[in-house]
Coordinates of C-alpha atoms in Angstrom, one line a residue:
M132 CA 35.4 24.8 -76.1
E133 CA 32.4 26.2 -78.3
H134 CA 30.2 23.5 -77.0
L135 CA 30.9 24.4 -73.6
Y136 CA 30.5 28.1 -74.0
R137 CA 26.9 27.3 -75.4
W138 CA 26.1 24.8 -72.6
M139 CA 27.2 27.5 -70.1
N140 CA 24.8 30.2 -72.1
C141 CA 21.9 27.8 -71.9
A142 CA 22.3 27.0 -68.2
L143 CA 22.3 30.9 -67.6
L144 CA 19.1 31.3 -69.6
E145 CA 17.4 28.4 -67.9
K146 CA 18.3 30.0 -64.4
N147 CA 17.3 33.6 -65.6
M148 CA 13.7 34.4 -66.5
K149 CA 11.9 37.5 -67.3
A150 CA 10.2 38.6 -63.7
S151 CA 6.7 38.4 -65.2
D152 CA 7.0 35.0 -66.2
L153 CA 8.4 34.0 -62.6
F154 CA 5.5 35.9 -61.2
V155 CA 3.0 33.4 -63.3
K156 CA 5.4 30.6 -62.3
A157 CA 4.9 31.3 -58.5
L158 CA 1.0 31.7 -59.0
E159 CA 1.0 28.3 -60.7
E160 CA 3.0 26.9 -57.5
E161 CA -0.1 28.4 -55.2
G162 CA -2.5 26.3 -57.2
V163 CA -4.3 29.5 -58.8
E164 CA -6.8 28.3 -61.6
Y165 CA -8.2 31.8 -62.6
I166 CA -7.2 35.5 -62.5
F167 CA -10.5 37.7 -62.6
G168 CA -9.8 41.2 -63.9
I169 CA -9.1 44.0 -66.5
P170 CA -5.5 44.2 -67.3
G171 CA -3.9 47.7 -68.3
E172 CA -0.9 49.1 -69.9
E173 CA 1.1 48.4 -66.8
N174 CA -0.1 44.7 -66.9
L175 CA 1.0 43.8 -70.6
D176 CA 4.3 41.9 -69.6
L177 CA 2.1 40.0 -67.0
L178 CA -0.6 39.4 -69.6
N179 CA 2.0 38.0 -72.1
S180 CA 3.2 35.9 -69.5
L181 CA -0.1 34.5 -68.9
K182 CA -0.5 33.4 -72.6
D183 CA 1.2 29.9 -72.2
S184 CA 0.0 29.5 -68.3
S185 CA -2.4 27.0 -67.1
I186 CA -4.1 29.8 -65.2
K187 CA -7.3 31.3 -67.2
L188 CA -7.6 34.9 -67.4
I189 CA -11.2 35.8 -66.7
L190 CA -11.6 39.4 -68.2
T191 CA -14.6 41.1 -66.6
R192 CA -16.1 44.4 -67.4
H193 CA -15.3 46.2 -63.9
E194 CA -12.7 45.5 -61.4
Q195 CA -15.2 45.6 -58.6
A196 CA -16.9 42.7 -60.1
A197 CA -13.7 40.7 -60.6
G198 CA -13.1 41.3 -56.7
F199 CA -16.3 39.9 -55.8
M200 CA -15.8 36.9 -58.1
A201 CA -12.3 36.3 -56.7
A202 CA -13.3 36.6 -53.1
T203 CA -16.4 34.1 -53.8
Y204 CA -13.8 31.4 -55.3
G205 CA -11.8 31.9 -52.0
R206 CA -15.0 31.6 -49.9
L207 CA -16.1 28.4 -51.6
T208 CA -12.4 26.6 -51.9
G209 CA -10.5 28.1 -48.9
K210 CA -7.8 29.0 -51.5
S211 CA -7.2 32.6 -52.4
G212 CA -9.0 34.0 -55.3
V213 CA -6.9 36.3 -57.4
A214 CA -8.2 39.8 -58.8
L215 CA -6.2 42.0 -61.4
S216 CA -6.2 45.5 -62.2
T217 CA -3.9 48.2 -63.5
L218 CA -2.9 51.0 -61.5
G219 CA -4.9 54.4 -60.4
P220 CA -8.6 54.0 -61.4
G221 CA -8.4 50.2 -62.0
A222 CA -7.0 49.8 -58.5
T223 CA -9.4 52.1 -56.8
N224 CA -12.3 50.0 -58.3
L225 CA -10.9 47.1 -56.2
V226 CA -11.3 49.0 -52.9
T227 CA -15.1 47.8 -52.4
A228 CA -14.1 44.1 -53.3
A229 CA -10.8 44.4 -50.6
A230 CA -13.5 45.2 -48.2
Y231 CA -15.9 42.5 -49.1
S232 CA -13.3 40.1 -48.8
Q233 CA -11.6 41.3 -45.5
L234 CA -14.8 41.8 -43.6
A235 CA -16.3 38.5 -44.6
A236 CA -13.3 36.5 -44.1
M237 CA -12.9 35.2 -47.8
P238 CA -9.3 34.7 -49.0
M239 CA -8.3 36.8 -52.1
V240 CA -5.1 38.1 -53.4
M241 CA -5.2 41.4 -55.4
I242 CA -2.5 42.3 -58.1
T243 CA -2.2 45.8 -59.3
G244 CA 0.1 47.4 -61.5
Q245 CA 2.3 50.6 -61.1
K246 CA 4.0 52.9 -63.3
P247 CA 8.0 52.2 -63.3
V248 CA 9.6 53.0 -60.0
K249 CA 13.2 53.1 -61.2
H250 CA 12.6 55.4 -63.9
S251 CA 9.7 57.6 -64.2
K252 CA 8.4 58.6 -67.8
Q253 CA 5.2 60.4 -66.9
G254 CA 5.5 62.1 -64.0
K255 CA 2.7 61.5 -61.6
F256 CA 0.0 60.6 -64.2
Q257 CA -2.5 58.2 -62.7
I258 CA 0.0 57.5 -59.6
L259 CA -1.6 56.9 -56.5
D260 CA 0.1 55.3 -53.2
V261 CA -2.0 51.9 -53.8
V262 CA 0.1 50.0 -51.3
D263 CA -0.9 52.7 -48.5
M264 CA -4.7 52.8 -49.7
M265 CA -4.7 49.0 -49.2
R266 CA -3.1 49.1 -45.9
P267 CA -6.5 49.3 -43.7
L268 CA -8.4 47.0 -46.1
T269 CA -6.0 44.2 -46.4
K270 CA -4.1 41.8 -44.2
Y271 CA -1.0 42.3 -46.2
T272 CA 0.0 44.8 -48.8
H273 CA 3.4 45.1 -50.6
S274 CA 5.1 46.7 -53.6
I275 CA 7.5 44.4 -55.4
V276 CA 10.8 46.4 -56.2
S277 CA 12.8 43.6 -57.4
G278 CA 12.1 40.7 -59.5
N279 CA 14.0 38.4 -57.2
N280 CA 11.7 39.2 -54.4
I281 CA 8.7 37.9 -56.4
P282 CA 8.5 34.1 -55.0
S283 CA 8.6 35.3 -51.4
S284 CA 6.1 38.1 -51.8
I285 CA 3.8 35.8 -53.5
R286 CA 4.3 33.0 -51.0
E287 CA 3.8 35.5 -48.2
A288 CA 0.4 37.2 -49.5
F289 CA -1.1 33.7 -50.1
R290 CA 0.0 32.4 -46.8
I291 CA -1.4 35.5 -45.0
S292 CA -4.4 35.8 -47.2
Q293 CA -5.4 32.1 -46.4
E294 CA -4.8 31.6 -42.7
E295 CA -7.2 32.2 -40.1
R296 CA -8.8 34.4 -40.0
P297 CA -8.8 34.6 -43.6
G298 CA -9.0 38.0 -45.9
A299 CA -7.6 40.2 -48.5
A300 CA -3.8 40.7 -49.6
H301 CA -2.4 43.0 -52.2
L302 CA 0.7 42.8 -54.3
E303 CA 1.8 45.8 -56.5
L304 CA 3.9 44.9 -59.7
P305 CA 5.4 47.9 -61.3
E306 CA 5.9 47.9 -64.9
D307 CA 9.6 48.0 -65.1
V308 CA 10.0 45.2 -62.7
A309 CA 7.9 43.0 -64.5
G310 CA 10.1 43.3 -67.4
E311 CA 13.4 42.8 -65.9
E312 CA 15.4 39.6 -65.4
A313 CA 15.2 37.7 -62.2
E314 CA 17.2 34.9 -60.7
S315 CA 14.9 33.4 -58.2
Q316 CA 12.8 30.5 -58.6
P317 CA 9.2 29.8 -57.2
L318 CA 8.9 28.8 -53.7
P319 CA 7.0 25.6 -52.5
C320 CA 3.7 26.1 -50.6
S321 CA 4.4 25.7 -47.0
R322 CA 2.0 23.6 -44.8
A323 CA 0.8 24.6 -41.4
R324 CA -1.0 22.8 -38.6
R325 CA -3.3 25.2 -36.6
P326 CA -2.6 24.9 -32.9
V327 CA -5.1 23.0 -30.7
A328 CA -6.8 24.1 -27.5
E329 CA -5.3 23.7 -24.2
G330 CA -6.5 20.7 -22.3
K331 CA -7.6 22.6 -19.4
A332 CA -10.1 24.9 -21.6
I333 CA -11.5 21.7 -22.8
K334 CA -12.1 20.5 -19.5
Q335 CA -13.7 23.6 -18.2
A336 CA -15.9 23.6 -21.3
V337 CA -17.4 20.3 -20.8
E338 CA -17.8 20.9 -17.1
M339 CA -19.9 24.2 -17.9
I340 CA -21.9 22.2 -20.6
E341 CA -22.6 19.4 -18.3
K342 CA -23.7 21.4 -15.3
A343 CA -26.2 23.9 -17.6
K344 CA -29.7 23.3 -17.3
N345 CA -30.7 24.9 -20.8
P346 CA -27.6 24.9 -23.1
L347 CA -27.9 26.5 -26.6
L348 CA -25.4 26.0 -29.5
L349 CA -25.0 29.0 -31.9
I350 CA -23.1 28.5 -34.9
G351 CA -21.3 31.5 -36.4
A352 CA -19.2 32.5 -39.5
G353 CA -15.9 31.0 -38.6
S354 CA -17.6 27.5 -38.3
N355 CA -18.5 27.5 -42.1
R356 CA -15.6 25.1 -43.0
K357 CA -15.7 21.4 -43.9
M358 CA -14.2 19.9 -40.7
P359 CA -16.0 22.2 -38.1
A360 CA -19.3 21.4 -39.8
R361 CA -18.6 17.7 -39.6
M362 CA -17.6 18.0 -35.9
L363 CA -20.6 20.0 -34.9
R364 CA -22.7 17.3 -36.6
A365 CA -21.2 14.6 -34.5
F366 CA -21.9 17.1 -31.6
V367 CA -25.5 17.6 -32.1
D368 CA -26.3 14.0 -32.8
K369 CA -24.5 13.0 -29.4
T370 CA -26.0 15.8 -27.2
Q371 CA -29.4 16.7 -29.1
M372 CA -28.7 20.3 -28.2
P373 CA -31.0 22.9 -30.1
F374 CA -29.0 25.1 -32.2
I375 CA -29.2 28.5 -34.2
S376 CA -27.0 30.0 -36.7
T377 CA -26.1 33.6 -37.7
Q378 CA -26.6 34.7 -41.4
M379 CA -23.1 33.7 -42.4
G380 CA -23.2 30.4 -40.4
K381 CA -26.1 29.4 -42.4
G382 CA -26.4 26.1 -43.5
V383 CA -23.2 24.7 -41.7
L384 CA -25.9 22.1 -40.4
D385 CA -28.7 21.0 -42.4
E386 CA -31.7 23.5 -41.4
R387 CA -34.2 20.7 -41.9
D388 CA -33.0 19.2 -38.5
P389 CA -35.8 19.1 -35.9
L390 CA -33.0 20.8 -33.5
F391 CA -32.5 24.0 -35.6
L392 CA -34.5 26.8 -34.0
G393 CA -33.6 29.4 -36.7
N394 CA -31.5 32.0 -38.1
A395 CA -30.5 35.2 -36.5
A396 CA -31.5 37.4 -39.1
L397 CA -33.2 40.3 -37.1
S398 CA -31.5 42.1 -34.5
A399 CA -33.9 41.6 -31.7
N400 CA -37.7 40.4 -31.2
D401 CA -37.6 37.3 -33.3
F402 CA -38.6 34.0 -31.8
L403 CA -35.2 32.6 -31.4
H404 CA -34.1 35.7 -29.1
R405 CA -36.8 34.1 -26.7
A406 CA -34.8 30.9 -26.6
I407 CA -31.5 32.9 -26.3
A408 CA -33.1 34.7 -23.3
K409 CA -34.0 31.4 -21.5
A410 CA -30.7 29.7 -22.0
D411 CA -28.3 29.8 -19.1
L412 CA -25.1 28.7 -21.3
I413 CA -24.6 29.6 -24.9
I414 CA -21.8 27.7 -26.9
N415 CA -20.6 30.3 -29.4
V416 CA -18.8 28.5 -32.0
G417 CA -17.2 30.3 -34.7
H418 CA -18.1 34.0 -33.5
D419 CA -17.2 36.7 -35.8
D420 CA -17.7 40.1 -34.4
I421 CA -18.4 41.5 -38.1
E422 CA -21.8 40.3 -37.8
K423 CA -24.5 42.0 -35.9
P424 CA -24.7 40.0 -32.4
P425 CA -27.8 37.6 -32.2
F426 CA -27.7 38.6 -28.5
F427 CA -26.7 41.2 -26.1
M428 CA -25.0 39.9 -22.8
E429 CA -25.7 41.2 -19.4
Q430 CA -23.7 40.5 -16.2
D431 CA -26.6 38.4 -14.9
S432 CA -28.1 37.1 -18.1
F433 CA -26.4 33.7 -19.2
Q434 CA -22.8 32.6 -19.5
V435 CA -21.1 32.2 -22.9
I436 CA -18.4 29.8 -24.1
H437 CA -16.1 31.3 -27.0
I438 CA -15.0 28.5 -29.2
N439 CA -13.1 29.9 -32.1
F440 CA -9.5 30.2 -33.9
L441 CA -8.9 33.3 -32.3
S442 CA -9.7 35.1 -29.0
A443 CA -12.9 37.0 -28.4
E444 CA -12.7 40.8 -28.8
V445 CA -14.4 42.0 -25.7
D446 CA -16.8 44.9 -25.8
P447 CA -19.9 45.8 -23.8
V448 CA -21.9 43.3 -25.8
Y449 CA -19.7 40.4 -25.7
F450 CA -17.7 39.2 -22.8
P451 CA -17.4 35.3 -22.7
Q452 CA -16.7 33.6 -19.5
L453 CA -14.4 31.0 -21.2
E454 CA -12.6 31.0 -24.2
V455 CA -11.6 27.6 -26.1
I456 CA -8.7 29.1 -28.4
G457 CA -7.4 26.7 -31.1
D458 CA -8.5 25.0 -34.3
I459 CA -12.5 24.9 -34.2
A460 CA -12.8 21.2 -35.4
N461 CA -10.3 19.8 -33.0
S462 CA -12.1 21.9 -30.1
I463 CA -15.5 20.5 -30.9
W464 CA -14.5 16.9 -31.3
Q465 CA -12.3 17.0 -28.2
I466 CA -15.5 18.2 -26.1
N467 CA -17.7 15.7 -28.0
E468 CA -15.2 12.8 -26.8
R469 CA -15.6 13.8 -23.2
I470 CA -18.9 15.2 -22.8
M471 CA -21.9 13.0 -21.4
P472 CA -25.5 14.0 -22.3
Q473 CA -27.2 14.8 -19.0
G474 CA -30.7 14.2 -18.0
S475 CA -30.9 17.6 -16.3
W476 CA -30.7 19.5 -19.5
N477 CA -34.0 20.7 -20.3
F478 CA -34.8 21.7 -23.9
S479 CA -38.4 21.8 -23.8
Y480 CA -38.7 25.6 -24.0
S481 CA -36.3 25.7 -27.0
L482 CA -38.4 23.2 -28.8
K483 CA -41.5 25.0 -28.2
V484 CA -39.8 28.2 -29.8
K485 CA -38.9 25.7 -32.7
K486 CA -42.7 24.9 -32.9
A487 CA -43.6 28.4 -33.0
V488 CA -40.8 29.5 -35.5
D489 CA -41.8 26.7 -37.9
A490 CA -45.4 27.7 -37.8
H491 CA -44.7 31.5 -38.5
L492 CA -42.3 30.6 -41.4
L493 CA -45.2 28.5 -43.0
E494 CA -47.5 31.4 -43.0
G495 CA -47.7 33.1 -46.5
A496 CA -45.7 30.6 -48.2
D497 CA -48.6 29.8 -50.6
D498 CA -50.0 33.2 -50.6
P499 CA -51.6 33.8 -54.3
R500 CA -51.3 37.5 -54.4
F501 CA -49.2 39.2 -57.2
P502 CA -46.8 41.2 -57.0
M503 CA -45.3 38.3 -55.0
L504 CA -45.0 38.7 -51.3
P505 CA -41.6 37.5 -49.7
Q506 CA -42.8 34.6 -47.9
R507 CA -44.1 33.1 -51.3
F508 CA -41.0 33.9 -53.6
V509 CA -38.6 32.5 -50.9
A510 CA -40.6 29.4 -50.6
D511 CA -40.8 29.2 -54.2
V512 CA -37.2 29.5 -54.8
R513 CA -36.4 26.7 -52.3
E514 CA -38.8 24.4 -54.1
A515 CA -37.1 25.0 -57.3
M516 CA -33.5 24.5 -56.2
P517 CA -31.9 21.4 -55.5
S518 CA -30.5 20.7 -52.1
N519 CA -26.8 21.5 -53.3
G520 CA -28.1 24.4 -55.5
I521 CA -26.3 27.6 -54.7
I522 CA -28.1 30.9 -54.2
A523 CA -26.0 34.1 -54.1
L524 CA -27.7 37.1 -52.3
D525 CA -27.2 40.6 -53.2
N526 CA -28.1 43.2 -50.4
G527 CA -31.5 44.2 -49.8
V528 CA -34.6 43.8 -47.4
Y529 CA -35.0 40.2 -49.2
K530 CA -31.8 39.2 -47.5
I531 CA -33.6 39.1 -44.3
W532 CA -36.4 37.2 -45.7
F533 CA -34.0 34.4 -47.1
A534 CA -31.9 34.2 -44.1
R535 CA -35.4 33.5 -42.1
N536 CA -37.4 31.5 -44.4
Y537 CA -35.0 29.5 -46.6
K538 CA -33.8 26.5 -45.3
A539 CA -30.4 25.7 -46.2
H540 CA -29.6 21.8 -46.7
E541 CA -25.8 22.1 -47.2
A542 CA -22.9 24.4 -46.1
N543 CA -22.1 27.4 -48.7
T544 CA -25.4 27.1 -50.5
V545 CA -26.6 30.4 -49.4
L546 CA -24.1 33.1 -50.1
L547 CA -25.0 36.1 -48.5
D548 CA -22.8 39.2 -47.2
N549 CA -23.7 40.1 -43.8
A550 CA -20.2 41.8 -43.3
L551 CA -19.8 44.6 -45.7
A552 CA -23.3 44.0 -46.8
T553 CA -22.6 45.8 -50.1
M554 CA -25.0 46.1 -53.1
G555 CA -23.9 45.0 -56.4
A556 CA -22.3 41.6 -55.5
G557 CA -24.9 39.3 -56.0
L558 CA -24.5 38.6 -59.8
P559 CA -20.4 38.4 -59.6
S560 CA -20.9 36.3 -56.4
A561 CA -23.1 33.8 -58.4
M562 CA -20.7 33.8 -61.3
G563 CA -17.7 32.9 -59.1
A564 CA -19.8 30.0 -57.6
H565 CA -20.5 28.7 -60.9
M566 CA -16.6 28.8 -61.9
V567 CA -16.1 26.5 -58.8
F568 CA -19.0 24.3 -59.2
P569 CA -20.0 24.5 -63.0
K570 CA -22.4 21.4 -62.6
R571 CA -24.4 22.6 -59.7
K572 CA -27.4 25.0 -60.0
V573 CA -26.7 28.5 -59.4
M574 CA -28.9 31.6 -58.8
A575 CA -28.2 35.1 -58.1
I576 CA -30.9 36.9 -56.3
C577 CA -30.8 40.8 -56.5
G578 CA -32.9 43.8 -56.1
D579 CA -33.2 46.1 -59.0
G580 CA -30.9 48.7 -57.3
G581 CA -28.1 46.0 -56.7
F582 CA -28.5 44.3 -59.9
M583 CA -27.9 47.7 -61.8
M584 CA -24.7 48.4 -60.0
N585 CA -22.9 45.6 -61.9
A586 CA -25.3 44.5 -64.5
Q587 CA -22.6 45.0 -67.1
E588 CA -21.3 41.5 -66.0
L589 CA -24.2 39.9 -67.7
E590 CA -22.1 40.1 -70.8
T591 CA -19.1 38.3 -69.2
A592 CA -21.6 35.6 -67.9
V593 CA -22.8 35.1 -71.5
R594 CA -19.4 35.3 -73.3
L595 CA -18.1 32.6 -70.7
K596 CA -21.2 30.2 -71.5
M597 CA -22.2 30.1 -67.9
N598 CA -25.4 28.3 -66.8
L599 CA -27.2 30.4 -63.9
I600 CA -30.3 32.4 -63.2
C601 CA -30.2 35.9 -62.2
L602 CA -33.7 36.6 -60.3
I603 CA -34.1 40.4 -60.2
L604 CA -36.8 41.3 -57.5
R605 CA -38.2 44.5 -58.7
D606 CA -39.9 47.0 -56.6
N607 CA -38.5 50.3 -58.3
S608 CA -36.8 51.6 -55.1
Y609 CA -34.0 51.1 -52.6
G610 CA -36.5 49.0 -50.4
M611 CA -34.4 48.3 -47.5
I612 CA -33.6 52.0 -47.0
R613 CA -37.2 52.9 -47.7
W614 CA -38.4 50.4 -45.0
K615 CA -36.0 52.0 -42.4
Q616 CA -37.2 55.4 -43.5
A617 CA -40.7 54.4 -42.6
N618 CA -39.8 52.6 -39.6
L619 CA -38.0 55.7 -38.2
G620 CA -40.9 58.0 -39.0
F621 CA -39.4 59.7 -42.0
E622 CA -41.5 60.9 -44.9
D623 CA -41.0 58.4 -47.9
F624 CA -38.8 60.6 -50.0
G625 CA -35.9 60.3 -52.4
L626 CA -35.6 56.6 -52.7
E627 CA -37.4 55.6 -55.9
Y628 CA -36.3 55.3 -59.5
G629 CA -37.0 53.7 -62.9
N630 CA -35.8 50.6 -64.5
P631 CA -34.9 49.4 -67.9
D632 CA -36.9 46.6 -69.8
F633 CA -35.0 43.8 -68.0
V634 CA -36.3 41.2 -70.6
K635 CA -35.0 43.2 -73.3
F636 CA -31.8 44.1 -71.3
A637 CA -31.2 40.4 -71.1
E638 CA -31.7 39.8 -74.6
C639 CA -29.5 42.6 -75.9
H640 CA -26.6 40.8 -74.0
G641 CA -27.3 37.3 -75.5
A642 CA -29.1 36.4 -72.2
N643 CA -32.5 34.8 -72.1
G644 CA -35.1 37.2 -70.4
Y645 CA -38.3 36.3 -68.7
R646 CA -41.1 38.7 -66.9
V647 CA -43.2 36.9 -64.3
E648 CA -46.9 38.0 -64.7
K649 CA -48.6 35.5 -62.4
T650 CA -47.7 33.9 -59.2
E651 CA -48.4 30.3 -60.4
D652 CA -46.0 30.9 -63.3
F653 CA -42.8 31.3 -61.1
V654 CA -41.8 27.9 -59.8
P655 CA -42.4 26.3 -63.1
L656 CA -40.3 29.0 -65.0
L657 CA -37.3 28.5 -62.5
K658 CA -37.3 25.0 -63.1
K659 CA -37.5 25.4 -66.8
C660 CA -34.4 27.8 -66.6
N661 CA -32.6 25.2 -64.2
D662 CA -33.0 22.6 -67.0
T663 CA -31.9 24.9 -69.9
P664 CA -28.4 25.8 -70.5
G665 CA -27.3 29.6 -70.6
V666 CA -27.7 32.7 -68.5
H667 CA -31.4 33.6 -67.6
I668 CA -32.7 36.9 -66.3
V669 CA -36.2 36.4 -64.5
E670 CA -37.8 39.8 -63.6
L671 CA -40.2 39.4 -60.5
P672 CA -42.3 42.1 -59.3
V673 CA -42.5 42.0 -55.7
D674 CA -44.7 43.5 -52.7
Y675 CA -42.8 44.7 -49.8
S676 CA -45.9 46.4 -48.0
E677 CA -46.0 43.8 -45.2
N678 CA -42.5 44.0 -43.9
D679 CA -43.1 46.3 -41.3
R680 CA -46.2 44.3 -40.0
I681 CA -44.6 41.1 -40.2
L682 CA -40.8 41.6 -39.1
N683 CA -41.5 44.5 -36.6
H684 CA -44.9 44.2 -35.2
E685 CA -46.3 40.7 -35.7
I686 CA -42.9 38.8 -34.7
K687 CA -42.5 40.8 -31.5
E688 CA -46.1 40.4 -30.3
R689 CA -46.4 36.8 -31.0
S690 CA -43.0 35.8 -29.8
Q691 CA -43.9 37.3 -26.4
R692 CA -46.4 34.9 -25.9
I693 CA -44.3 31.8 -25.9

């Protein structure tokens, strides 16, 4: 009898578990590898449950950076990255990262703590309605009020975060719920197949493409997945159709391809806009309206085929004549199976544009002036980085130069944010990339303004023994806004600042610090850093004085001659 009693007690203990333990087991079931963030008092049960988990806690110095790292993990893997914070100020620090994830379609799940919801012990101290705060910034936000609801809440957050179009999800785990007993068990991950496009839509797309005289392929952010990239490669190989990309579609196809015309880095007047204007059909694959449109439709300009997971959001700029809705890779595969290359297609003008683009991008690539011009430092970074090396761009005027001049050889090797376009993400994004691909070369590229917004994460990178370069482009001002200020005819005012000694700043954090003093020293230094383990800060003085002449006047004047 006593033996039976002991067995029943053991069975009961095996069935019941602490809610925070159940939470961690549910995260493990989702395949979570890392949690990025800063725990608080309200997360202590969860923190204790992580001690014996396979999940690694990556302790950062600011919640915003943790969110950027988690979102980048999601961007590169397709699995939701996880960010953790306490309640109140910790949760509000995740707001920018939530928007970063949501706008750029990077899957991420945020976990925030909260005071006890069943028995308040401190009134309203630090209490905000975080769930309501996250509602406009996420695909899903939910407060867990019972330990038994943990498995279904986690499964739903991850499912919604990862399905097309990916984005941010949020779960709130109150302190008292985390500490209670729960009877539930983790739910297994469900599998889903995306719907495929209707056969009639595929047939119409093939007919429109075959009838066109000068079709053009446009690759957008939604195409930046493995299978769409593979199918697009087969489509271009078969049709020999010229293609362009948006900034977040950069690298889906190798940009060394002789059919690649360029990247839509500027809103208008760039060379590739001439090719767009001459096209009679644009095959727009993976269009995401968070990006600045690379073209403006007019009723009599050209026709557009919209190929995407989701239907188009029609506005005065974008109103496609045909929508092919379903799994992108499958849609391209179906079209490629049926299409026959046409002798009536005429790509001569597009290839003429390609020749003009290539000639223009070569200009200045070997300019010896110092401080360095953008054309030169972009070319030098390309020379120093291997084909699969990853550059993670913060936000500034240099992003335009890298989008136009830096040829991506592989998908997701140029991580830039053309959605929220937030400053401060460059270094954390590079750190997230290093976590996913520890054996690949990784470089953060930041303006001095953007770097200082999350410079504290240098300590995190050193503590975690990362191997990466952080290139700081120093011009002692908020250069992008200063350029716009000049373009709009305003006086130069209010956008200059001072900087620390970045070499000493690096060294006091345990990193290696370098200051480039001659143009010819730049590439050898980058190669040395790539070959040397550790975290390297490289300060590079830059000269943006020719931005206006080249990016506004010269491009417009020369592109009009084609």
